[in-house]
CSV table of C-alpha atoms in Angstrom, one decimal:
chain,number,residue,atom,x,y,z
A,1,UNK,CA,-42.3,94.8,114.0
A,2,UNK,CA,-41.6,93.2,117.5
A,3,UNK,CA,-41.9,89.6,115.8
A,4,UNK,CA,-39.2,90.8,113.0
A,5,UNK,CA,-36.6,91.9,115.5
A,6,UNK,CA,-35.5,88.6,116.9
A,7,UNK,CA,-35.3,86.9,113.5
A,8,UNK,CA,-33.3,89.9,112.2
A,9,UNK,CA,-30.9,89.8,115.1
A,10,UNK,CA,-30.5,86.1,114.7
A,11,UNK,CA,-29.7,86.9,110.9
A,12,UNK,CA,-26.9,89.2,112.2
A,13,UNK,CA,-25.5,86.8,114.4
A,14,UNK,CA,-25.5,84.1,111.5
A,15,UNK,CA,-23.8,86.6,109.3
A,16,UNK,CA,-21.2,87.6,111.9
A,17,UNK,CA,-20.4,83.7,112.5
A,18,UNK,CA,-19.7,83.3,108.6
A,19,UNK,CA,-17.6,86.3,108.8
A,20,UNK,CA,-16.2,85.7,112.1
A,21,UNK,CA,-12.5,86.8,111.0
A,22,UNK,CA,-14.0,90.4,111.5
A,23,UNK,CA,-14.7,89.7,115.1
A,24,UNK,CA,-11.2,88.1,115.6
A,25,UNK,CA,-9.6,91.0,114.0
A,26,UNK,CA,-11.7,93.2,116.4
A,27,UNK,CA,-10.3,91.4,119.3
A,28,UNK,CA,-7.0,91.2,117.9
A,29,UNK,CA,-7.1,95.1,117.5
A,30,UNK,CA,-8.2,95.6,121.1
A,31,UNK,CA,-5.4,93.3,122.5
A,32,UNK,CA,-2.8,95.0,120.3
A,33,UNK,CA,-3.9,98.5,121.3
A,34,UNK,CA,-3.8,97.5,124.9
A,35,UNK,CA,-0.5,96.1,124.9
A,36,UNK,CA,0.9,99.2,123.1
A,37,UNK,CA,-0.5,101.3,125.8
A,38,UNK,CA,1.1,99.0,128.6
A,39,UNK,CA,4.5,99.4,126.7
A,40,UNK,CA,4.2,103.1,126.3
A,41,UNK,CA,3.2,103.7,130.0
A,42,UNK,CA,3.7,100.8,132.5
A,43,UNK,CA,7.0,99.4,131.2
A,44,UNK,CA,8.6,102.8,131.1
A,45,UNK,CA,7.3,104.6,134.1
A,46,UNK,CA,6.0,101.6,136.1
A,47,UNK,CA,3.0,103.3,137.1
A,48,UNK,CA,0.1,105.1,135.5
A,49,UNK,CA,-2.2,107.8,136.7
A,50,UNK,CA,-5.7,106.6,137.4
A,51,UNK,CA,-7.3,109.5,135.6
A,52,UNK,CA,-5.1,108.7,132.6
A,53,UNK,CA,-5.8,104.9,133.1
A,54,UNK,CA,-9.5,105.6,133.0
A,55,UNK,CA,-9.5,108.2,130.0
A,56,UNK,CA,-7.0,105.7,127.9
A,57,UNK,CA,-9.6,102.8,128.4
A,58,UNK,CA,-12.5,104.8,127.0
A,59,UNK,CA,-10.4,106.3,124.1
A,60,UNK,CA,-9.8,102.5,123.4
A,61,UNK,CA,-13.2,101.6,123.5
A,62,UNK,CA,-14.3,104.4,121.3
A,63,UNK,CA,-12.1,103.4,118.4
A,64,UNK,CA,-13.3,100.0,119.0
A,65,UNK,CA,-16.9,101.0,118.6
A,66,UNK,CA,-16.1,102.8,115.5
A,67,UNK,CA,-14.2,99.8,113.7
A,68,UNK,CA,-17.0,97.5,114.9
A,69,UNK,CA,-20.2,99.4,113.8
A,70,UNK,CA,-19.0,100.9,110.6
A,71,UNK,CA,-19.7,98.0,108.7
A,72,UNK,CA,-23.3,97.6,109.9
A,73,UNK,CA,-24.8,98.5,106.9
A,74,UNK,CA,-22.0,98.2,104.4
A,75,UNK,CA,-21.3,94.4,104.9
A,76,UNK,CA,-24.3,93.6,102.9
A,77,UNK,CA,-25.0,94.3,99.1
A,78,UNK,CA,-27.6,96.7,98.2
A,79,UNK,CA,-29.6,94.3,96.5
A,80,UNK,CA,-30.2,92.5,99.8
A,81,UNK,CA,-31.1,95.5,101.3
A,82,UNK,CA,-33.8,96.0,98.8
A,83,UNK,CA,-34.9,92.5,99.6
A,84,UNK,CA,-35.2,93.4,103.3
A,85,UNK,CA,-37.1,96.4,102.3
A,86,UNK,CA,-39.9,94.5,100.8
A,87,UNK,CA,-40.1,91.9,103.8
A,88,UNK,CA,-39.6,93.9,107.0
A,89,UNK,CA,-40.2,97.3,108.6
A,90,UNK,CA,-37.3,99.9,108.7
A,91,UNK,CA,-37.9,100.1,112.5
A,92,UNK,CA,-37.3,96.2,112.7
A,93,UNK,CA,-34.0,96.6,110.7
A,94,UNK,CA,-32.5,99.7,113.0
A,95,UNK,CA,-33.5,98.1,116.1
A,96,UNK,CA,-32.1,94.6,115.4
A,97,UNK,CA,-28.8,96.4,114.3
A,98,UNK,CA,-28.8,98.5,117.6
A,99,UNK,CA,-29.3,95.2,119.9
A,100,UNK,CA,-26.9,93.1,118.1
A,101,UNK,CA,-24.3,96.1,118.1
A,102,UNK,CA,-25.1,96.4,121.9
A,103,UNK,CA,-24.4,92.7,122.6
A,104,UNK,CA,-21.2,93.0,120.6
A,105,UNK,CA,-19.9,96.2,122.1
A,106,UNK,CA,-20.9,94.8,125.8
A,107,UNK,CA,-19.1,91.5,125.0
A,108,UNK,CA,-15.9,93.3,123.5
A,109,UNK,CA,-15.9,95.9,126.3
A,110,UNK,CA,-16.1,93.2,129.2
A,111,UNK,CA,-13.3,91.3,127.5
A,112,UNK,CA,-11.2,94.6,127.1
A,113,UNK,CA,-11.6,95.7,130.7
A,114,UNK,CA,-10.5,92.2,131.8
A,115,UNK,CA,-7.6,92.3,129.6
A,116,UNK,CA,-6.8,95.9,130.4
A,117,UNK,CA,-6.9,95.3,134.2
A,118,UNK,CA,-4.7,92.5,133.8
A,119,UNK,CA,-1.9,94.3,131.7
A,120,UNK,CA,-2.4,97.8,133.1
A,121,UNK,CA,-3.3,97.0,136.7
A,122,UNK,CA,-6.8,98.1,138.3
A,123,UNK,CA,-7.2,101.3,140.4
A,124,UNK,CA,-11.2,101.1,140.4
A,125,UNK,CA,-12.7,101.4,143.9
A,126,UNK,CA,-16.1,100.6,143.0
A,127,UNK,CA,-16.1,97.7,140.3
A,128,UNK,CA,-19.8,97.2,140.1
A,129,UNK,CA,-20.4,101.0,139.3
A,130,UNK,CA,-17.7,100.8,136.7
A,131,UNK,CA,-19.0,97.8,135.0
A,132,UNK,CA,-22.3,99.5,134.9
A,133,UNK,CA,-20.8,102.8,133.3
A,134,UNK,CA,-19.3,100.0,130.7
A,135,UNK,CA,-22.5,98.6,129.9
A,136,UNK,CA,-24.4,102.0,129.6
A,137,UNK,CA,-21.8,103.3,127.4
A,138,UNK,CA,-21.6,100.3,125.4
A,139,UNK,CA,-25.1,100.6,124.6
A,140,UNK,CA,-25.0,104.3,123.9
A,141,UNK,CA,-21.9,104.0,121.6
A,142,UNK,CA,-23.6,101.3,119.7
A,143,UNK,CA,-27.1,103.1,119.4
A,144,UNK,CA,-25.6,106.3,118.4
A,145,UNK,CA,-22.9,104.9,115.9
A,146,UNK,CA,-25.6,102.5,114.4
A,147,UNK,CA,-27.9,105.5,113.6
A,148,UNK,CA,-24.9,107.4,112.0
A,149,UNK,CA,-23.8,104.3,110.1
A,150,UNK,CA,-27.3,104.1,108.7
A,151,UNK,CA,-27.2,107.6,107.5
A,152,UNK,CA,-23.6,107.5,106.2
A,153,UNK,CA,-24.4,104.2,104.3
A,154,UNK,CA,-25.9,106.4,101.6
A,155,UNK,CA,-22.5,108.0,100.7
A,156,UNK,CA,-19.4,106.6,99.4
A,157,UNK,CA,-16.9,107.2,102.3
A,158,UNK,CA,-19.2,105.9,105.0
A,159,UNK,CA,-16.7,105.1,107.6
A,160,UNK,CA,-15.3,108.8,107.7
A,161,UNK,CA,-18.9,110.5,107.3
A,162,UNK,CA,-20.1,108.1,110.3
A,163,UNK,CA,-17.3,109.3,112.3
A,164,UNK,CA,-18.0,112.9,111.6
A,165,UNK,CA,-21.7,112.9,112.2
A,166,UNK,CA,-21.4,111.0,115.4
A,167,UNK,CA,-18.8,113.4,117.0
A,168,UNK,CA,-21.4,116.1,118.4
A,169,UNK,CA,-23.6,113.2,120.1
A,170,UNK,CA,-20.6,111.2,121.3
A,171,UNK,CA,-18.7,114.0,123.2
A,172,UNK,CA,-21.6,114.6,125.8
A,173,UNK,CA,-22.1,110.9,126.0
A,174,UNK,CA,-18.4,110.5,126.8
A,175,UNK,CA,-18.3,113.3,129.4
A,176,UNK,CA,-20.8,111.7,131.2
A,177,UNK,CA,-19.1,108.2,130.9
A,178,UNK,CA,-16.0,109.8,132.1
A,179,UNK,CA,-17.6,111.4,135.0
A,180,UNK,CA,-19.4,108.3,136.1
A,181,UNK,CA,-16.3,106.1,135.7
A,182,UNK,CA,-14.2,108.6,137.7
A,183,UNK,CA,-16.8,108.2,140.6
A,184,UNK,CA,-16.3,104.3,140.3
A,185,UNK,CA,-12.5,104.8,140.5
A,186,UNK,CA,-13.1,107.0,143.6
A,187,UNK,CA,-15.0,104.3,145.3
A,188,UNK,CA,-18.2,106.4,145.5
A,189,UNK,CA,-21.5,104.2,145.6
A,190,UNK,CA,-24.2,103.7,143.4
A,191,UNK,CA,-26.6,105.5,145.2
A,192,UNK,CA,-24.5,108.8,144.8
A,193,UNK,CA,-24.5,108.5,141.2
A,194,UNK,CA,-28.1,108.1,140.3
A,195,UNK,CA,-28.4,111.4,138.7
A,196,UNK,CA,-25.4,110.4,136.1
A,197,UNK,CA,-27.1,107.0,135.5
A,198,UNK,CA,-30.6,108.4,134.9
A,199,UNK,CA,-29.0,111.0,132.3
A,200,UNK,CA,-27.1,108.2,130.7
A,201,UNK,CA,-30.2,106.0,130.4
A,202,UNK,CA,-32.1,109.1,129.4
A,203,UNK,CA,-29.7,109.9,126.7
A,204,UNK,CA,-29.5,106.0,125.3
A,205,UNK,CA,-33.3,106.2,125.2
A,206,UNK,CA,-33.7,109.3,123.4
A,207,UNK,CA,-31.1,108.2,120.6
A,208,UNK,CA,-32.9,104.6,120.4
A,209,UNK,CA,-36.2,106.5,119.7
A,210,UNK,CA,-34.9,108.9,117.5
A,211,UNK,CA,-33.3,106.0,115.5
A,212,UNK,CA,-37.0,104.5,115.1
A,213,UNK,CA,-38.4,107.9,114.0
A,214,UNK,CA,-35.6,109.0,111.6
A,215,UNK,CA,-34.3,105.8,109.9
A,216,UNK,CA,-37.5,104.9,107.9
A,217,UNK,CA,-36.9,108.4,106.1
A,218,UNK,CA,-33.2,107.5,105.4
A,219,UNK,CA,-34.0,103.9,104.3
A,220,UNK,CA,-36.6,104.9,101.8
A,221,UNK,CA,-33.7,107.0,100.1
């Protein structure tokens, strides 16, 4: 399995490169959403509350993640999935998609925070802690939504079903991320937030482990 994962991640990158208009569209969606937020808040009020700034950014990332990951299992024809079924293990398939989606989400999130800070200002007091929360959040969103996308791919309206199924898991993740990023905005040190960081890491680990356990049963059907 471990030898198959790098090959499948490379395959995902090559497939994305062939269809790079989807990634360009995602970045355009990110930029346009941030610009609309700027027109709604900054241009009219000339200031934005730090809590609103933080909440708005995570809402943008959530919708970006749903749009980016919804196509994980639907962009390839079912015949190709049957072909993969005969060659690789289901654990390698789900882990490769989680790794690739995590890389995409981290990259898009970092680009997003740069553009968001440039357009909306940057009230963050502890930027390293905020970046850590973005990385942990990107991995958490990617792993959760990837598993839900695998389940929803068996249905016709997969994008809607994915959002509905992932809602109960994403809510506690978002609450933890909002708490950790709020501490970063207040300038609190990383050492004082070890508990939140450990919980986020444990939650991400649980989702990844459950993906490896549950996905083989989903894939066989």
